[in-house]
PDB file of C-alpha atoms in Angstrom:
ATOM      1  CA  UNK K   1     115.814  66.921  82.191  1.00  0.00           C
ATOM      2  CA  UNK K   2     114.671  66.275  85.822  1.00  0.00           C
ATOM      3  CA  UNK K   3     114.060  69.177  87.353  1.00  0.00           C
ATOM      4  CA  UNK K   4     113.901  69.195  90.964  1.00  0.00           C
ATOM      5  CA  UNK K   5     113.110  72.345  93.215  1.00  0.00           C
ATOM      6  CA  UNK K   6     114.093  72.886  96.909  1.00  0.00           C
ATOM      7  CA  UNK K   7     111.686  75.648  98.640  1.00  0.00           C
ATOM      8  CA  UNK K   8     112.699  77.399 101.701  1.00  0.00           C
ATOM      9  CA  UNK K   9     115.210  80.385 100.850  1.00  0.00           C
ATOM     10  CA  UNK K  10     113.869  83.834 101.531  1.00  0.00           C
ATOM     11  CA  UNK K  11     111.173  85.637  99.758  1.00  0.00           C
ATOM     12  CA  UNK K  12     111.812  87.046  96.313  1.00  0.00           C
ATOM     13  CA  UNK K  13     111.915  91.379  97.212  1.00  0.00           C
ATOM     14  CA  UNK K  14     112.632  93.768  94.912  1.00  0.00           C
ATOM     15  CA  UNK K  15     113.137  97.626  95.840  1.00  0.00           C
ATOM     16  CA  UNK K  16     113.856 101.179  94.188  1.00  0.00           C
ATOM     17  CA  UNK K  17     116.670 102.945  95.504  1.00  0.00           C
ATOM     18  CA  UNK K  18     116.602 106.548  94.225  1.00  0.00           C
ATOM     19  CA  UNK K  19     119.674 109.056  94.025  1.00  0.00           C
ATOM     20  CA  UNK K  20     117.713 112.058  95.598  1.00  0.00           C
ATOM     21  CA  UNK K  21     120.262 112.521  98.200  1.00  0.00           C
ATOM     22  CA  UNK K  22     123.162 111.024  96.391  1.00  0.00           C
ATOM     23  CA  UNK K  23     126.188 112.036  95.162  1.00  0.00           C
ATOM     24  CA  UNK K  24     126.972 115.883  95.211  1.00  0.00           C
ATOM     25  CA  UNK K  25     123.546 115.956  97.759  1.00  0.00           C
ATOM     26  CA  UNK K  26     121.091 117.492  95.637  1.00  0.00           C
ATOM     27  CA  UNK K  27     117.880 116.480  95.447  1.00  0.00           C
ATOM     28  CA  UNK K  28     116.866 115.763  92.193  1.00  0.00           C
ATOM     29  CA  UNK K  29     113.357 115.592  91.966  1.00  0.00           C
ATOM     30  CA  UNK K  30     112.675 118.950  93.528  1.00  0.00           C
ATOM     31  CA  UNK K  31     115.380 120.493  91.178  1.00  0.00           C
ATOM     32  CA  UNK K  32     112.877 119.842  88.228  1.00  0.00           C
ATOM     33  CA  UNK K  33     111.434 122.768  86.741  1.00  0.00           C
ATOM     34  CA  UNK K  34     111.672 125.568  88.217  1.00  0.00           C
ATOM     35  CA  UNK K  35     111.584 126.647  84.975  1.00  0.00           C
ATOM     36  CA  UNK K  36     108.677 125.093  83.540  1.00  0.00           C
ATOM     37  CA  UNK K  37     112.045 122.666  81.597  1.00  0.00           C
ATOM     38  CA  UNK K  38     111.053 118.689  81.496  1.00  0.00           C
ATOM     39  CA  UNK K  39     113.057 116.639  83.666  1.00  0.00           C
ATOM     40  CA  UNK K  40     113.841 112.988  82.794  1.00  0.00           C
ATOM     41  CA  UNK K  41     115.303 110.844  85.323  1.00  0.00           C
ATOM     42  CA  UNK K  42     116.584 106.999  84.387  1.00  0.00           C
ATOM     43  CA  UNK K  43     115.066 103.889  85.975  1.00  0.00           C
ATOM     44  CA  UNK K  44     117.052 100.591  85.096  1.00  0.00           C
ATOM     45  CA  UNK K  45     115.870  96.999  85.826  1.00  0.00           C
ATOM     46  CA  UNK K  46     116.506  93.662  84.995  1.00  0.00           C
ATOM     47  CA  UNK K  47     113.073  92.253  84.747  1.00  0.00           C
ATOM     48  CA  UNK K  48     111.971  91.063  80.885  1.00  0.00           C
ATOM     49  CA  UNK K  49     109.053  93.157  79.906  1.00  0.00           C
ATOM     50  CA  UNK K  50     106.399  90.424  80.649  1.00  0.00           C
ATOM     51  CA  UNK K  51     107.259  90.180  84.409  1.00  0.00           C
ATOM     52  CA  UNK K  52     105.219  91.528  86.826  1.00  0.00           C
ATOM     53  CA  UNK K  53     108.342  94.080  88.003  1.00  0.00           C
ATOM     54  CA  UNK K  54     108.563  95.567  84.753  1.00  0.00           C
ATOM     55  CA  UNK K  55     104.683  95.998  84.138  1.00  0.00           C
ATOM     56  CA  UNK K  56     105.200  98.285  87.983  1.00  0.00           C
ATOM     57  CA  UNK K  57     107.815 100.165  86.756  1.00  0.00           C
ATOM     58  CA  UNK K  58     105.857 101.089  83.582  1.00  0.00           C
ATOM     59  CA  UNK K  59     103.118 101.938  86.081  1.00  0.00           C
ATOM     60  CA  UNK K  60     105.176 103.889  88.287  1.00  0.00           C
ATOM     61  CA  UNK K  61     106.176 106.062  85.132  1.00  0.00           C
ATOM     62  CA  UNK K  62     103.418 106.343  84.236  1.00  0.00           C
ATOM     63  CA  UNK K  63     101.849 107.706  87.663  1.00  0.00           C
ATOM     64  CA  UNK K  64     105.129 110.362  87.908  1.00  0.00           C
ATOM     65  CA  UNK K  65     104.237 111.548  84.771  1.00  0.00           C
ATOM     66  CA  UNK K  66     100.644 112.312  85.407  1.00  0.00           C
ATOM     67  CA  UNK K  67     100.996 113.746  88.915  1.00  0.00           C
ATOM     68  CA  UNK K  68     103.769 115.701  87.697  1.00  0.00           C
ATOM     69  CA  UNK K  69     101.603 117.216  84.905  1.00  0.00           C
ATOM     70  CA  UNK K  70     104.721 115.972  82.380  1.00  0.00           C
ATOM     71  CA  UNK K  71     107.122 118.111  84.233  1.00  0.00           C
ATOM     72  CA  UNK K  72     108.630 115.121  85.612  1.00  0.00           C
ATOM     73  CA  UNK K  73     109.527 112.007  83.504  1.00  0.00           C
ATOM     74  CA  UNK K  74     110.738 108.188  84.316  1.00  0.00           C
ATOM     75  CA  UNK K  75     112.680 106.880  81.358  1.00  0.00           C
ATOM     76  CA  UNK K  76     112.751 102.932  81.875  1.00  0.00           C
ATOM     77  CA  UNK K  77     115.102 100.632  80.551  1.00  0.00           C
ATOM     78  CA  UNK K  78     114.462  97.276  81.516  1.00  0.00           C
ATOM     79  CA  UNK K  79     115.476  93.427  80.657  1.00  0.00           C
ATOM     80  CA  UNK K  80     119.457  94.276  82.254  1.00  0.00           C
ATOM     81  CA  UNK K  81     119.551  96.820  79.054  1.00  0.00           C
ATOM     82  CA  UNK K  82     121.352  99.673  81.109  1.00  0.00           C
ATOM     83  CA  UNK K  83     122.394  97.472  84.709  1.00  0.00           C
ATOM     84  CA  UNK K  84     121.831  94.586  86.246  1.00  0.00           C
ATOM     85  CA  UNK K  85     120.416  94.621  90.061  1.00  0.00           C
ATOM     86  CA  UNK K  86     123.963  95.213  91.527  1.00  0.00           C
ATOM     87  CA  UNK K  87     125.330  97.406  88.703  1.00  0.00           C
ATOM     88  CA  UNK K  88     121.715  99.725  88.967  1.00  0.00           C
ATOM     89  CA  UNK K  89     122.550 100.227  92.809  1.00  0.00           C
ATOM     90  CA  UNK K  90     126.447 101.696  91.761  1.00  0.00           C
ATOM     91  CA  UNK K  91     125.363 103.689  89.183  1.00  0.00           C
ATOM     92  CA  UNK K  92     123.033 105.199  91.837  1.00  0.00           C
ATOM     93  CA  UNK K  93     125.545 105.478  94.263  1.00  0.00           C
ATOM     94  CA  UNK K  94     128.200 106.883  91.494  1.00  0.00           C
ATOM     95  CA  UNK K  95     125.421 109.038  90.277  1.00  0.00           C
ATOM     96  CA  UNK K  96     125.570 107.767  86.412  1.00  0.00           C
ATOM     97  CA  UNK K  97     121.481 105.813  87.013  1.00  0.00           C
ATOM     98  CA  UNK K  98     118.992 107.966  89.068  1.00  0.00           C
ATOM     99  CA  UNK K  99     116.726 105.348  89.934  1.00  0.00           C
ATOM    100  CA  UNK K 100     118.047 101.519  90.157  1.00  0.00           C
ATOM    101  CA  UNK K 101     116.170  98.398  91.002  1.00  0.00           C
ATOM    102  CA  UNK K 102     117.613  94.980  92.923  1.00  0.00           C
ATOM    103  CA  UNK K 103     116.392  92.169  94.797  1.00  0.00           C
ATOM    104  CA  UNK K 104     116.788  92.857  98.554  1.00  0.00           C
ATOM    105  CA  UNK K 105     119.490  89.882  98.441  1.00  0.00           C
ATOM    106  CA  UNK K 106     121.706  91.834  95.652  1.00  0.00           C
ATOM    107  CA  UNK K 107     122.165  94.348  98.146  1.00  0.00           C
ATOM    108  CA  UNK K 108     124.264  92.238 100.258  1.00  0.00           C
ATOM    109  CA  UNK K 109     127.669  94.355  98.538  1.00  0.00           C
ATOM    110  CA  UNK K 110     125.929  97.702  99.842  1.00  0.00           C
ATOM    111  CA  UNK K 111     124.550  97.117 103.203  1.00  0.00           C
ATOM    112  CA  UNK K 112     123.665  94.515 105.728  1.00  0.00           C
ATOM    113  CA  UNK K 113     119.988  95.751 106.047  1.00  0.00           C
ATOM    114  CA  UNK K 114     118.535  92.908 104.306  1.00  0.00           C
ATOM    115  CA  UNK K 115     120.390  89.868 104.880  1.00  0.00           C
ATOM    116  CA  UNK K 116     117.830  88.175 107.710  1.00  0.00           C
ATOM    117  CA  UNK K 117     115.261  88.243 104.768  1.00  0.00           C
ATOM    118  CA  UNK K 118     117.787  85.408 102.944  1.00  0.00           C
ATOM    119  CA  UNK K 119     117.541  82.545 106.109  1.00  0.00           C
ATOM    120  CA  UNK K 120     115.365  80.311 105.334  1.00  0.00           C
ATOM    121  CA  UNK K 121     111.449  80.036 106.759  1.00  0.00           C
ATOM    122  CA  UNK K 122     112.167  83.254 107.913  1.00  0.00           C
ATOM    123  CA  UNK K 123     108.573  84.187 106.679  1.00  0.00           C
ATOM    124  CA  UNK K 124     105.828  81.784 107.387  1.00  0.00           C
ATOM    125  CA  UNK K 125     103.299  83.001 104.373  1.00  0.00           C
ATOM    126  CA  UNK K 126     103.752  85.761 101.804  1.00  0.00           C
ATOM    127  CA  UNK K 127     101.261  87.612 104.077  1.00  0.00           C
ATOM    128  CA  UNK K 128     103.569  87.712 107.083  1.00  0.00           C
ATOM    129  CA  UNK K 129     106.321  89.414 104.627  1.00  0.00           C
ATOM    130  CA  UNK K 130     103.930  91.924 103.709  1.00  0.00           C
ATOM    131  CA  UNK K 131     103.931  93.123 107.496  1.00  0.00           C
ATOM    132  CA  UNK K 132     107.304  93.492 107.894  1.00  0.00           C
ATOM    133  CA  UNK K 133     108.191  95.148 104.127  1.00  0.00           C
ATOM    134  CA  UNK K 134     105.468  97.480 104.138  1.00  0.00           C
ATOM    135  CA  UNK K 135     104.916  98.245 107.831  1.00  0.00           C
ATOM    136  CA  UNK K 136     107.446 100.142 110.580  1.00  0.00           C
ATOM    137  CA  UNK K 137     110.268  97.652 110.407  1.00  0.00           C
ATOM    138  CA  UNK K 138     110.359  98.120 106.762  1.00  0.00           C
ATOM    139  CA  UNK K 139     110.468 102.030 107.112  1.00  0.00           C
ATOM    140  CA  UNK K 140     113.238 101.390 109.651  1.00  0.00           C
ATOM    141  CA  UNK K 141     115.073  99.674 106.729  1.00  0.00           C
ATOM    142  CA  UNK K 142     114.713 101.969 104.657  1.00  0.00           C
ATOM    143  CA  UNK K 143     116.329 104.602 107.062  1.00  0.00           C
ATOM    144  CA  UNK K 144     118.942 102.094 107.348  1.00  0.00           C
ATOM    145  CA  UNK K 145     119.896 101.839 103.851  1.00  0.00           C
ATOM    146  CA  UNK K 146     119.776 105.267 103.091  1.00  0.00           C
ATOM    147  CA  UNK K 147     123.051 105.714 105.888  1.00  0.00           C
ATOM    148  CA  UNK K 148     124.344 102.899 104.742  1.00  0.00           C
ATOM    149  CA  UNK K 149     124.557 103.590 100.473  1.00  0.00           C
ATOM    150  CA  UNK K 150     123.705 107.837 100.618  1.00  0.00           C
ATOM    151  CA  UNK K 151     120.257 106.457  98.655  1.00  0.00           C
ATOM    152  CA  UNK K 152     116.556 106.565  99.357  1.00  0.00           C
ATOM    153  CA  UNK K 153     114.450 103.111  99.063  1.00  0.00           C
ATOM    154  CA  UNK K 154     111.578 104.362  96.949  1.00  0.00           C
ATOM    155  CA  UNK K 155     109.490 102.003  97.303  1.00  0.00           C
ATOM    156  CA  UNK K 156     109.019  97.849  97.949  1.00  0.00           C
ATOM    157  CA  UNK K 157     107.861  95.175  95.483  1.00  0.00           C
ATOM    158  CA  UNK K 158     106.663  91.417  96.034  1.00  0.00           C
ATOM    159  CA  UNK K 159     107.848  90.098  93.107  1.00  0.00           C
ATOM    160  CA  UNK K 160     105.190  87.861  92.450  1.00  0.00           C
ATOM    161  CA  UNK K 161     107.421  85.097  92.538  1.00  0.00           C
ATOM    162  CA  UNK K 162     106.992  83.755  96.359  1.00  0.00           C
ATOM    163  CA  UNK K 163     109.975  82.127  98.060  1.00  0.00           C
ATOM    164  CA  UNK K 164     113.199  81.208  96.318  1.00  0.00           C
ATOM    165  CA  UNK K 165     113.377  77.984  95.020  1.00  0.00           C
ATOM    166  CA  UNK K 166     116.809  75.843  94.428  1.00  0.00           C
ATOM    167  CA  UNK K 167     116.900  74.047  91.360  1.00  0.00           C
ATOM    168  CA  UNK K 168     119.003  71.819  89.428  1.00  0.00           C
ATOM    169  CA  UNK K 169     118.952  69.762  86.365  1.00  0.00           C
ATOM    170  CA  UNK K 170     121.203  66.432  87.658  1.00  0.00           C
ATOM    171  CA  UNK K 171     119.502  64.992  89.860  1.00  0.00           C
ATOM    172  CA  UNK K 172     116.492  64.673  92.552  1.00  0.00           C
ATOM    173  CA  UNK K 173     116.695  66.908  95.842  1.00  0.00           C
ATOM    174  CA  UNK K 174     114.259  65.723  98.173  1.00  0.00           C
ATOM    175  CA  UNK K 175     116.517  67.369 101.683  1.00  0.00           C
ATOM    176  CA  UNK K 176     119.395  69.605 101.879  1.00  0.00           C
ATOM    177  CA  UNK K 177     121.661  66.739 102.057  1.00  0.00           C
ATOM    178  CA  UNK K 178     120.954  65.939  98.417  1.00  0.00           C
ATOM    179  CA  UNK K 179     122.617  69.084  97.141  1.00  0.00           C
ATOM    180  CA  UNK K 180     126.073  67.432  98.354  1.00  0.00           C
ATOM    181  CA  UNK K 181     128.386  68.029  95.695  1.00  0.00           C
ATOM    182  CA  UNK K 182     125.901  70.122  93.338  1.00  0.00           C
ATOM    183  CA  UNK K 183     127.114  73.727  91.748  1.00  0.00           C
ATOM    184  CA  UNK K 184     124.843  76.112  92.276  1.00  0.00           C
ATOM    185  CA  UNK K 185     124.236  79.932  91.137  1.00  0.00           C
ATOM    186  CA  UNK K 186     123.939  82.279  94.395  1.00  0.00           C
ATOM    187  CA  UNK K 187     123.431  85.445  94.802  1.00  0.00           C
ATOM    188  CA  UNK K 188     125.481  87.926  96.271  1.00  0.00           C
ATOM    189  CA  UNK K 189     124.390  87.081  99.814  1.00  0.00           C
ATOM    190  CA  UNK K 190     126.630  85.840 102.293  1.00  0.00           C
ATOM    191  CA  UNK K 191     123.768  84.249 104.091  1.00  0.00           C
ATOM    192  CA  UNK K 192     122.872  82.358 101.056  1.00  0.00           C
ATOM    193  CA  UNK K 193     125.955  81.021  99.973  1.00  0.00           C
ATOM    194  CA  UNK K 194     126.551  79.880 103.208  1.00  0.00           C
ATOM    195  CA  UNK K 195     123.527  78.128 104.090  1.00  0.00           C
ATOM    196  CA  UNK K 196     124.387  76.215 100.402  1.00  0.00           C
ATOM    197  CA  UNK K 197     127.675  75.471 101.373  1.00  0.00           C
ATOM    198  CA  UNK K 198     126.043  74.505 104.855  1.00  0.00           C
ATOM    199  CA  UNK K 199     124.052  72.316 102.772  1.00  0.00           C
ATOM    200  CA  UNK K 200     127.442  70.402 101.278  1.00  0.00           C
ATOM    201  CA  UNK K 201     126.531  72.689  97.541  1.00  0.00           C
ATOM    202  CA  UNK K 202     128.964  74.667  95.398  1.00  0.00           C
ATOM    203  CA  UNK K 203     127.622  77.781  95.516  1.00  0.00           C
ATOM    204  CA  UNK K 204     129.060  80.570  92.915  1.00  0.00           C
ATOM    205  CA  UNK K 205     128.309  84.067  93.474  1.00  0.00           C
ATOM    206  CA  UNK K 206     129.963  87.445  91.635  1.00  0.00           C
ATOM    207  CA  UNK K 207     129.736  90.332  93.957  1.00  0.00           C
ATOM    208  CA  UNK K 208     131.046  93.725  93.278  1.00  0.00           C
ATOM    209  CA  UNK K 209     134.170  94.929  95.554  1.00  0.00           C
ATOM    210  CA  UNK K 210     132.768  96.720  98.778  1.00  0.00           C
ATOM    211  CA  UNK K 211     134.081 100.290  99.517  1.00  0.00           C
ATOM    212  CA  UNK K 212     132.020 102.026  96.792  1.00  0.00           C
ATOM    213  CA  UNK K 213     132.575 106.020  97.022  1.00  0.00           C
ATOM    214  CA  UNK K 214     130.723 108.820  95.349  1.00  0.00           C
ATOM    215  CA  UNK K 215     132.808 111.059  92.966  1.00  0.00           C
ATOM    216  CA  UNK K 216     133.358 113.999  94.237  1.00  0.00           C
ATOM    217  CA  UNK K 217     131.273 116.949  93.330  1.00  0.00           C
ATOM    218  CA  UNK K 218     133.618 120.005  91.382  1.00  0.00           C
ATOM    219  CA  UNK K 219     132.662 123.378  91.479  1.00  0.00           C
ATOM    220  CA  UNK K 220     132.387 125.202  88.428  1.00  0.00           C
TER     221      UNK K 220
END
């Protein structure tokens, strides 16, 4: 097969949204042990378990459990075991996954905070990105989210994987015109589908309905 690629699409982001002040508002982390009891809180991914976002979220685990003197525990299920990026952000915001990870496109279903990140050259060099994600605008995000979904963003990870690519196995794509007529997987990002429609592609894309709610909390 000839595979060609087509760089340009945003950069590859994944981030950890956390249920802390989720459904039923409780935070969950400082509910753990005030009785010396183990808590265990469930992180779900999609990454296989030799990509470089699953080796961080063993890490991560790892790191809670030590600074938590075991009182605290991250229980990871990776490779789309438990969720997939959009399903791990519901089950946060329904309360049934504590901690969920997704690509900062796969939140387009949730909130709106991300979608500049999917035109293309947005970034000029991975280091550019780094400024934005991990400096004041990216705290600003974070805020933003948080109204948006009821979640916190834990944290922010560079996938490793630079920009997005587009690739196909018919035929060459050497500009965007060449995609004319071409199916292509998208994401759930209106930005990206259409800049591939833009492009004269097919794009497909499954997004979850909007209008997500969190169950509401019963007294007992």
């Amino acid at each position: 097969m000839n595979w060609k690629k087509l760089t340009g699409l945003g950069l590859v982001l994944a981030l950890v949204v956390f249920s802390a002040v989720g459904c039923g508002g409780k935070d969950t982390a400082k509910q753990a042990d005030q009785n010396g009891a183990v808590k265990k809180l469930v992180l779900a991914h999609s990454a296989t378990p030799d990509n470089s976002l699953a080796i961080a979220y063993d890490k991560f685990a790892e790191l809670v459990k030590a600074k938590s003197n075991g009182k605290l525990i991250i229980e990871v299920h990776g490779g789309g075991s438990l969720a997939g990026d959009q399903t791990a952000v519901e089950g946060v915001k329904m309360g049934t996954i504590d901690i969920g990870s997704s690509a900062s496109n796969n939140m387009a279903p949730f909130t709106n905070a991300f979608l500049f990140a999917d035109l293309p050259y947005i970034f000029d060099s991975i280091e550019s990105s780094h400024k934005v994600w991990w400096g004041p605008i990216g705290e600003e995000l974070k805020q933003k989210v948080e109204k948006d979904i009821n979640a916190k963003v834990l944290f922010y990870l560079d996938t490793g994987g630079g920009f997005r690519v587009i690739t196909n196995n018919k035929k060459e794509v050497k500009t965007p015109a060449d995609l004319k007529g071409l199916k292509l997987r998208a994401t759930a990002s209106p930005i990206e589908v259409a800049l591939l429609k833009a492009w004269g592609g097919q794009p497909h894309s499954h997004t979850l309905a909007r209008g997500l709610h969190c169950p509401r909390a019963e007294s007992g």
